[in-house]
CSV table of C-alpha atoms in Angstrom, one decimal:
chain,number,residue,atom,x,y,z
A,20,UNK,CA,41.5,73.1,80.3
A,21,UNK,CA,38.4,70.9,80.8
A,22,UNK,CA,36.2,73.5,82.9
A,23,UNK,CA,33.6,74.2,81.7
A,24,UNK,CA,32.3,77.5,80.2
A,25,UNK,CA,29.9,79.4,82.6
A,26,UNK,CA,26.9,82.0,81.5
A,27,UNK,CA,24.9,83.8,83.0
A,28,UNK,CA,21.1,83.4,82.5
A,29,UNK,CA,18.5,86.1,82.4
A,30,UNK,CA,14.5,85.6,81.6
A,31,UNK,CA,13.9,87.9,78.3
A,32,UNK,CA,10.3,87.8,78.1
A,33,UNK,CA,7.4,86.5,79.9
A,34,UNK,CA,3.5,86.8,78.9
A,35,UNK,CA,0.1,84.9,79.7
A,36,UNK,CA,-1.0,83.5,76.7
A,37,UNK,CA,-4.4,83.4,77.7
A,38,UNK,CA,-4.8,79.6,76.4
A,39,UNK,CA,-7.5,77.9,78.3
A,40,UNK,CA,-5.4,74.6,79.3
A,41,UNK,CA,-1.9,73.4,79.3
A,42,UNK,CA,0.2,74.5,76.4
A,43,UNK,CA,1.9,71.3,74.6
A,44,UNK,CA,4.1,72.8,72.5
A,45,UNK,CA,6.2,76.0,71.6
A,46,UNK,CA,7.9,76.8,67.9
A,47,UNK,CA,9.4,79.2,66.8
A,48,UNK,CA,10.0,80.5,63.1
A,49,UNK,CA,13.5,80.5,61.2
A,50,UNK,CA,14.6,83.8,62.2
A,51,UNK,CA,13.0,83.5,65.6
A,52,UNK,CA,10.6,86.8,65.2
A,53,UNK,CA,6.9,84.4,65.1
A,54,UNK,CA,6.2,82.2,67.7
A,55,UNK,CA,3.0,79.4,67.5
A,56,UNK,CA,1.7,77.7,70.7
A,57,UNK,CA,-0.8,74.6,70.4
A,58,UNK,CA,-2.8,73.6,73.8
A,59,UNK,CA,-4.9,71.1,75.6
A,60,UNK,CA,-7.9,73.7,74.3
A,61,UNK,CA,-7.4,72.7,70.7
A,62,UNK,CA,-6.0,76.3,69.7
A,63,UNK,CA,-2.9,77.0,67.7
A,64,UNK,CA,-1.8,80.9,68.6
A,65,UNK,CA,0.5,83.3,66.4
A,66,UNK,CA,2.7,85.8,68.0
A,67,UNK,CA,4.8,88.2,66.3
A,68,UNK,CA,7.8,90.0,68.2
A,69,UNK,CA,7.0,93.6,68.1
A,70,UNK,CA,8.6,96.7,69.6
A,71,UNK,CA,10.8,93.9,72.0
A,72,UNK,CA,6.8,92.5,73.2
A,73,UNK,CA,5.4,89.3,72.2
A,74,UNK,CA,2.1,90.2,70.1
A,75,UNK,CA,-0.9,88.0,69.4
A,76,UNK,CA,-1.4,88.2,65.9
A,77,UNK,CA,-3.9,84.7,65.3
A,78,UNK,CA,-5.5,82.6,67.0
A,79,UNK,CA,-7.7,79.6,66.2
A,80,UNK,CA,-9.4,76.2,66.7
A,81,UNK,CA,-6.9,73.8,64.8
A,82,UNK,CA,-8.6,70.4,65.7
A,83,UNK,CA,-11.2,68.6,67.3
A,84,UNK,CA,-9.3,67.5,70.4
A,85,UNK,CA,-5.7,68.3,72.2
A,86,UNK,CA,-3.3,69.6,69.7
A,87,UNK,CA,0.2,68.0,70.3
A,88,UNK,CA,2.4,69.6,68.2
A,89,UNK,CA,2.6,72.7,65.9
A,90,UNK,CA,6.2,73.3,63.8
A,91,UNK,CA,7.0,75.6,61.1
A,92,UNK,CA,8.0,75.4,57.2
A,93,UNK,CA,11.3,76.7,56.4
A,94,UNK,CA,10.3,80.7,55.3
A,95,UNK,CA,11.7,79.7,51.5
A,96,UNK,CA,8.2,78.0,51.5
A,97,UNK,CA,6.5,81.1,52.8
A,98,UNK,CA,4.3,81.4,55.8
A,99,UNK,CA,3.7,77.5,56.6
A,100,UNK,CA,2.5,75.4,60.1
A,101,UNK,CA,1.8,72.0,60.7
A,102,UNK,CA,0.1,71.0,63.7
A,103,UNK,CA,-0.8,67.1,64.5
A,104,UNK,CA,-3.2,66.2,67.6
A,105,UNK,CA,-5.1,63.9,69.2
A,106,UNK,CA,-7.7,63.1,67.0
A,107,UNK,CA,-5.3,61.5,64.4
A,108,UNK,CA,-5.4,64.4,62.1
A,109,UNK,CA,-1.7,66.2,60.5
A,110,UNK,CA,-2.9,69.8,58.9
A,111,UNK,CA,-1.4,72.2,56.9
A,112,UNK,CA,-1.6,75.6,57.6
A,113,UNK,CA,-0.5,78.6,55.0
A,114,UNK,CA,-1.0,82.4,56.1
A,115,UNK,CA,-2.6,84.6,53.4
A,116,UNK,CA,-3.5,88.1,52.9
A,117,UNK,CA,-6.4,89.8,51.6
A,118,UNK,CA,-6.4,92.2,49.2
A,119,UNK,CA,-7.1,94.7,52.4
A,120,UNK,CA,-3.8,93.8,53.7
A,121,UNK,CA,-6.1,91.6,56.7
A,122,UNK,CA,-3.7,88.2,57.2
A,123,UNK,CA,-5.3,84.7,58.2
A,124,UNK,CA,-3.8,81.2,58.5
A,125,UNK,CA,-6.3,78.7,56.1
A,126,UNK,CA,-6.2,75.6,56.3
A,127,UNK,CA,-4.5,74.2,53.1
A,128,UNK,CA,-4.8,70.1,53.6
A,129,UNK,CA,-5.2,67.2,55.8
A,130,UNK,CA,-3.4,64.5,56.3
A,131,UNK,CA,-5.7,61.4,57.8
A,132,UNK,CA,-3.9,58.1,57.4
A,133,UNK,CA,-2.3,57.7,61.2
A,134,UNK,CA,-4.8,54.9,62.8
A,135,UNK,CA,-3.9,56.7,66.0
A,136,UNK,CA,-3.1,59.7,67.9
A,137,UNK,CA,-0.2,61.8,66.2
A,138,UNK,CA,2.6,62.4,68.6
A,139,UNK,CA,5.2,64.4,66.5
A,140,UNK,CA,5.6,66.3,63.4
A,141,UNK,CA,8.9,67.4,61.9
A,142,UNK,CA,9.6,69.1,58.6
A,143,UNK,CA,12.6,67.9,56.5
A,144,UNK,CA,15.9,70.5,56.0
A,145,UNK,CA,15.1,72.4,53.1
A,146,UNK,CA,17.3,70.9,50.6
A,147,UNK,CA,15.0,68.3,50.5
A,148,UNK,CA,12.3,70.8,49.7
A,149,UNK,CA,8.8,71.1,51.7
A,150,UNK,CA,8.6,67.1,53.5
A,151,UNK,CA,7.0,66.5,56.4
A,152,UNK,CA,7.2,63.3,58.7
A,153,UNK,CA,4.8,62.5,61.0
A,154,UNK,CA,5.5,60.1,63.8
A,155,UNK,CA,1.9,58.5,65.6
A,156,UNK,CA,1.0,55.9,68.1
A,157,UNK,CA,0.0,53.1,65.5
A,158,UNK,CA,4.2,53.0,65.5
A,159,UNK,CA,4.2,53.8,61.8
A,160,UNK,CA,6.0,57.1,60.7
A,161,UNK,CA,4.9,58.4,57.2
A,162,UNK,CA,6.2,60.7,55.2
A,163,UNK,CA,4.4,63.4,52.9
A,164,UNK,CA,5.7,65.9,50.2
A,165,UNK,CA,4.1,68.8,48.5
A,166,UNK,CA,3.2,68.3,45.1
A,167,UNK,CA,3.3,71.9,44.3
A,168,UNK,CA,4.9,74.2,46.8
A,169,UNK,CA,2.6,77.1,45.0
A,170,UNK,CA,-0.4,75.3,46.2
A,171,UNK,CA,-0.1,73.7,49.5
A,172,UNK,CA,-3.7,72.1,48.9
A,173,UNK,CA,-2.4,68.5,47.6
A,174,UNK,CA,0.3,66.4,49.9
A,175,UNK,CA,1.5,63.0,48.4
A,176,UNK,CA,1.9,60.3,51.1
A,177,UNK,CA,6.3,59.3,49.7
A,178,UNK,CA,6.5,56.2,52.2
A,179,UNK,CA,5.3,54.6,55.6
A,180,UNK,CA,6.9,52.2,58.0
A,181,UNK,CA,6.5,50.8,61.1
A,182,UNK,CA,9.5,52.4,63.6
A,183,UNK,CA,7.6,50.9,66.7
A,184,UNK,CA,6.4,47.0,66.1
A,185,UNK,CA,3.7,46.5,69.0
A,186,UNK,CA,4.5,50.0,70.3
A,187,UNK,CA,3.7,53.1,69.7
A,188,UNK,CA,5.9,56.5,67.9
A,189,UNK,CA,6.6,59.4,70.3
A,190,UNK,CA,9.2,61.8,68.2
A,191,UNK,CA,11.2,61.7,65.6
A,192,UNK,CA,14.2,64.0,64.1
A,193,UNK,CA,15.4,64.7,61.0
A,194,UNK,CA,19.6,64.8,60.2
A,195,UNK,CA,20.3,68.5,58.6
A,196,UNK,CA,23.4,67.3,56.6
A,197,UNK,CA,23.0,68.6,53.1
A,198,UNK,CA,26.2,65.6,52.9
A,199,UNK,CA,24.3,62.6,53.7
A,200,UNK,CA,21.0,60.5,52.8
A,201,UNK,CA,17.9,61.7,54.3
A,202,UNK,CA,17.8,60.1,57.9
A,203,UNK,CA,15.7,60.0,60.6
A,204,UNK,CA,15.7,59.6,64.2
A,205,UNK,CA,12.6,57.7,65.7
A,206,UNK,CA,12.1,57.3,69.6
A,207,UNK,CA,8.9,55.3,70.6
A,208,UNK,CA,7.2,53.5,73.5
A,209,UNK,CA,10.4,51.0,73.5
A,210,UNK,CA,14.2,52.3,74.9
A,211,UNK,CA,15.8,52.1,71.6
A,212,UNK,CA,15.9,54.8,69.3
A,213,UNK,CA,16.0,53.7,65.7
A,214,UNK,CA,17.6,55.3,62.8
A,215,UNK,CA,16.4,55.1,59.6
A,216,UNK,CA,18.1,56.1,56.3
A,217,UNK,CA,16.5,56.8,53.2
A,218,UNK,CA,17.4,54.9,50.0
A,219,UNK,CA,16.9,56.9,46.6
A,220,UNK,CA,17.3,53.7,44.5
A,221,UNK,CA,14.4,51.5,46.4
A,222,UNK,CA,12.3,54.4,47.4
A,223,UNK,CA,12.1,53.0,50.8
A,224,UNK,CA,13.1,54.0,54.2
A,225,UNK,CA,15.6,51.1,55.6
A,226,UNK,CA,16.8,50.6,59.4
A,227,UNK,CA,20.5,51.3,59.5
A,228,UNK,CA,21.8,52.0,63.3
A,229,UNK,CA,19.9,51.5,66.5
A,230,UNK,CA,20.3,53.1,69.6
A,231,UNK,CA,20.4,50.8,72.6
A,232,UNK,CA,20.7,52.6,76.2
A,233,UNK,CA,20.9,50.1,79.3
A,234,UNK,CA,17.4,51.0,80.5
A,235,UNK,CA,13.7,49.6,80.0
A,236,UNK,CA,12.3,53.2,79.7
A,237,UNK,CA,10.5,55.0,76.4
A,238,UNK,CA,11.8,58.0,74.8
A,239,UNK,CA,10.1,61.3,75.3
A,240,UNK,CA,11.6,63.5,72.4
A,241,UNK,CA,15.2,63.2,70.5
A,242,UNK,CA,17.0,65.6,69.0
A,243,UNK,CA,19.5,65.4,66.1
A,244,UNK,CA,22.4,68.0,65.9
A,245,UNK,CA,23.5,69.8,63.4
A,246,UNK,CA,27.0,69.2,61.7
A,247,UNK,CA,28.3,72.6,61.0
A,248,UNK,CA,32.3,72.0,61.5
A,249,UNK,CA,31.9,68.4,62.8
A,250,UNK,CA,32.6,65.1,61.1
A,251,UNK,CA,30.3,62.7,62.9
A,252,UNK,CA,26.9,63.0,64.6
A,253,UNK,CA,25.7,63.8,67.7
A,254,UNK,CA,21.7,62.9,68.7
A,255,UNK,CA,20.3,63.7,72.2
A,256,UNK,CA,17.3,62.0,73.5
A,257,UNK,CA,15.2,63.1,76.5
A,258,UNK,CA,13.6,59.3,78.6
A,259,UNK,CA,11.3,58.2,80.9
A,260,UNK,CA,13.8,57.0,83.0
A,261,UNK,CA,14.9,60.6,84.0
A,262,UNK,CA,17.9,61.0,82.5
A,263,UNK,CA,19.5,62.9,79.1
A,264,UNK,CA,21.6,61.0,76.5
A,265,UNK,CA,23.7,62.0,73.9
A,266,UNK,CA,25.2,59.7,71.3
A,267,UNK,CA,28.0,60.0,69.0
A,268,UNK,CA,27.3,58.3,65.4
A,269,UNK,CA,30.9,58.2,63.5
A,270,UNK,CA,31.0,57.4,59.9
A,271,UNK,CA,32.7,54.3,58.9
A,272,UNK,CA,33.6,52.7,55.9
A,273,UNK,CA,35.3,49.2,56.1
A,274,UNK,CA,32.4,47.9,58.6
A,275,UNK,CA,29.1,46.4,58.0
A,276,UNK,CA,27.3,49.2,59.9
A,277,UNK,CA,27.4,52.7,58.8
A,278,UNK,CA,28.2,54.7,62.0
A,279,UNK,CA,30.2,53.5,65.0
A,280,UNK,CA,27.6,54.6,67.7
A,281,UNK,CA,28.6,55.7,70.8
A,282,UNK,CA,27.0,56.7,73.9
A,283,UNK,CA,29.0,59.6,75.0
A,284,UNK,CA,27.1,61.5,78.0
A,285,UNK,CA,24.2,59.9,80.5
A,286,UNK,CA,22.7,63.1,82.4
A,287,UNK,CA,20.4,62.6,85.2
A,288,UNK,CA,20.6,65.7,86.8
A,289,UNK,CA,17.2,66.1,86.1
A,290,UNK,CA,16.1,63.8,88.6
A,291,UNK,CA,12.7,63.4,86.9
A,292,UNK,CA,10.9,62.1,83.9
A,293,UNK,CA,12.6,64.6,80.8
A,294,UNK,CA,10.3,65.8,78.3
A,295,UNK,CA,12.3,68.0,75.7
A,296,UNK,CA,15.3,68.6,74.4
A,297,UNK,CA,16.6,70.6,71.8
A,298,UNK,CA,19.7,72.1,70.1
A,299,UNK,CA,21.5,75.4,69.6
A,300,UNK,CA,22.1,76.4,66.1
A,301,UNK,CA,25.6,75.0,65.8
A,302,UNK,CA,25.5,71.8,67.7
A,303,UNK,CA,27.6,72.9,70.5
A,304,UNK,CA,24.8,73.0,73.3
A,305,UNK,CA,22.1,71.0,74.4
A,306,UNK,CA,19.0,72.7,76.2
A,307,UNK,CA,16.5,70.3,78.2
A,308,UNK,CA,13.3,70.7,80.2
A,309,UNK,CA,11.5,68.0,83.0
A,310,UNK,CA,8.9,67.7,85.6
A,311,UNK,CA,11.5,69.3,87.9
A,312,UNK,CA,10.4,72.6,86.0
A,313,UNK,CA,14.0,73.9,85.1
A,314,UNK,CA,15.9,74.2,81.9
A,315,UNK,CA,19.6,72.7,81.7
A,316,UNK,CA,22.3,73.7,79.4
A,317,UNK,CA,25.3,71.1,78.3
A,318,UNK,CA,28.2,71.4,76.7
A,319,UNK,CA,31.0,69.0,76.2
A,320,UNK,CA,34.3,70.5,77.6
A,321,UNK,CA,37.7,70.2,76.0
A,322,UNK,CA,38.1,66.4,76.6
A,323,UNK,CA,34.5,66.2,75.3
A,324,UNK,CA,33.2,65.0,78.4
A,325,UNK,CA,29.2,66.8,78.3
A,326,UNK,CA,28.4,68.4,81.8
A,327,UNK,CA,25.5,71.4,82.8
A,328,UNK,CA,27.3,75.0,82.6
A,329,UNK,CA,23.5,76.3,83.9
A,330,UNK,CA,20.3,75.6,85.5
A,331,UNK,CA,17.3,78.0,84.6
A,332,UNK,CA,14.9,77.0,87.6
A,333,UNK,CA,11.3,78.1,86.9
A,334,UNK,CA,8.3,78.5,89.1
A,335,UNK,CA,7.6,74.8,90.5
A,336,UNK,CA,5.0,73.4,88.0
A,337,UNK,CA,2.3,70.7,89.1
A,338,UNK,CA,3.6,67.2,88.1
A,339,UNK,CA,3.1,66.3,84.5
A,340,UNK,CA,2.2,69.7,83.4
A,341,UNK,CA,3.7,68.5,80.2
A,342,UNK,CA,1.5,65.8,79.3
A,343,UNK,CA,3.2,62.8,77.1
A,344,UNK,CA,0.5,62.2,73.7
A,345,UNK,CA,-1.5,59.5,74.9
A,346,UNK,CA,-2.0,55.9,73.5
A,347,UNK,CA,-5.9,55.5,74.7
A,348,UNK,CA,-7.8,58.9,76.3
A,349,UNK,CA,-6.9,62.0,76.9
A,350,UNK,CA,-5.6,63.1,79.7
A,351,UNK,CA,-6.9,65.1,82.5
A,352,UNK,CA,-7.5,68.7,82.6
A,353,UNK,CA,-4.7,70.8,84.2
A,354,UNK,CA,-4.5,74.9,84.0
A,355,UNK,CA,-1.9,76.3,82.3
A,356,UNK,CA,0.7,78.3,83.9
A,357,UNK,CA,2.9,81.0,82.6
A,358,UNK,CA,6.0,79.2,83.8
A,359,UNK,CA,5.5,76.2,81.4
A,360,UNK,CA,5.5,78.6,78.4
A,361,UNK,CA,8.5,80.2,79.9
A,362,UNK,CA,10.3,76.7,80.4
A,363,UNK,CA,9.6,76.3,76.8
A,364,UNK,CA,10.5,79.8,75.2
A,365,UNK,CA,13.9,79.3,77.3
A,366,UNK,CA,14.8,75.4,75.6
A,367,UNK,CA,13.7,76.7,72.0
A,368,UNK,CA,15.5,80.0,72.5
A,369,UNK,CA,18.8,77.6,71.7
A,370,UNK,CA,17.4,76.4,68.3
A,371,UNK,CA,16.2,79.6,67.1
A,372,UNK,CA,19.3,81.8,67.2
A,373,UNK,CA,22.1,81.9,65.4
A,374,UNK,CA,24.5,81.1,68.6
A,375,UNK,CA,25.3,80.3,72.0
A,376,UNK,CA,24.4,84.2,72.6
A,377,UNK,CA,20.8,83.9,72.1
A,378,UNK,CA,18.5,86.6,74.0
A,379,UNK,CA,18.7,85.7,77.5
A,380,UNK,CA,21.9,83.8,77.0
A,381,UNK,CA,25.0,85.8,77.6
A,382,UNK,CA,28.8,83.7,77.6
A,383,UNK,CA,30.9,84.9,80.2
């Protein structure tokens, strides 16, 4: 009864995006039809799935040095990126159309007040209409809103705090449940991964659980899971110290803390630094990527211990390919290879679709 479920893995799609140095980051759009890549060469690329082929439709200098990050608006809020990079700088992208019927993506705002590179971007669920949180290395996380979602042109700065006290942010996560306060997930230069809740009576974001694993290792990216048909929480985080984690947060009401935390699963069959993970659409399995160049799957079996049902090995990348946002320089120059992009598509493939049976997925 506790096996677990096997699939069977296939690559759906590989293409050269033609980016002059590594590729940082991969996102996909809500009904996973638009992809946008940011590199070490500055550019964000659009590509739109056409005829069953990946398309470049836009391509463009986004900032002055490496971008970092690039994630999209909910499509309620049209045609929306954000990108963050190294030269401090959050912007917010909008794709219009002339009267011709020629589409562009225009730069609709800035957002300048991180004192240090931006390491992570995150746009809130959409019941909480068009927010944005920005997580950078002056271990403050700020959070913006739109003052008019007709014209994406003025951003109000809601609140700031300091996640990261002598340290510096590295991701951050939002909580989708529509149930709960707005709450974060924070991961920094520390082990710890903070959660912060926010308060509509004080305005204010306030620390409410902590994280603790039994290692001395930063976080490279966490990853909260949705809560269709669960009552707690589950919240994966990718570490320096080579090894996946995924906690349980359980609500409770006759204790001084809000959640009994839990640290349910310690993966480390990585056996190298981890750099991503990410969830499928209905919190049931956890995709995650490392220097080893493969993509794991894990899903929790009948007893709810988590395991691997599948390893997606890729074409061995150079170490560090995946370069961690840095604190003081950039880093060295590296060329890009397809398999990184492919390492990528495969992880996000999981958030994008509606289920387990995402292209290139198939449950046996």
């Amino acid at each position: 009864a506790g096996k677990q479920a096997d699939m069977s893995l296939e690559l759906s799609h590989e293409f050269h995006t033609a980016h002059e140095d590594v590729i940082n980051d991969i996102a996909s759009d809500f009904y996973g039809t638009r992809l946008a890549t940011c590199s070490l060469d500055s550019k964000i690329k659009v590509w739109d799935l056409v005829a069953g082929e990946w398309v470049l439709s836009s391509e463009w200098a986004a900032h002055s040095g490496s971008v970092w990050r690039v994630t999209w608006a909910h499509p309620e809020f049209g045609q929306v990126l954000a990108s963050c990079g190294f030269d401090r700088r959050v912007h917010i992208w909008e794709e219009t159309e002339t009267a011709g019927g020629k589409k562009s993506w225009t730069r609709m705002c800035s957002l300048v007040d991180a004192k240090d590179s931006v390491a992570d971007i995150k746009f809130a669920p959409p019941h909480a209409g068009l927010q944005l949180a920005i997580a950078s290395a002056d271990g403050y996380v700020r959070t913006y809103e739109a003052t008019d979602i007709m014209s994406l042109s003025q951003w109000s700065l809601l609140a700031e705090f300091e996640s990261a006290k002598g340290g510096s942010c590295s991701c951050l996560s939002w909580s989708t449940s529509p149930f709960d306060p707005l709450m974060l997930a924070v991961g920094s230069s520390e082990p710890a991964v903070k959660i912060w809740e926010f308060s509509t009576t004080t305005h204010k974001w306030n620390p409410i659980e902590t994280l603790s694993p039994n290692t001395d290792s930063g976080v490279n990216d966490v990853a909260w899971a949705p809560t269709i048909g669960r009552n707690f929480h589950l919240i994966a985080t990718a570490s320096k110290d080579n090894k996946v984690r995924i906690w349980e947060l359980r609500p409770q009401t006759d204790h001084a803390s809000k959640f009994h935390v839990v640290e349910a699963a310690v993966l480390a069959d990585h056996q190298c630094e981890v750099w991503r993970v990410e969830w499928n659409a209905t919190g049931t399995t956890l995709a995650s990527s490392g220097d080893d160049g493969s993509v794991l799957l894990w899903r929790a079996d009948l007893a709810g211990k988590w395991g691997p049902v599948r390893c997606l090995p890729m074409d061995q990348p150079e170490a560090g390919l995946v370069h961690e946002p840095p604190q003081a320089q950039q880093p060295q120059q590296v060329q890009p290879t397809v398999a990184q992009l492919r390492t990528s598509l495969a992880a996000m493939s999981l958030a994008v679709m509606p289920a387990v049976s995402a292209t290139g997925l198939v449950p046996l």
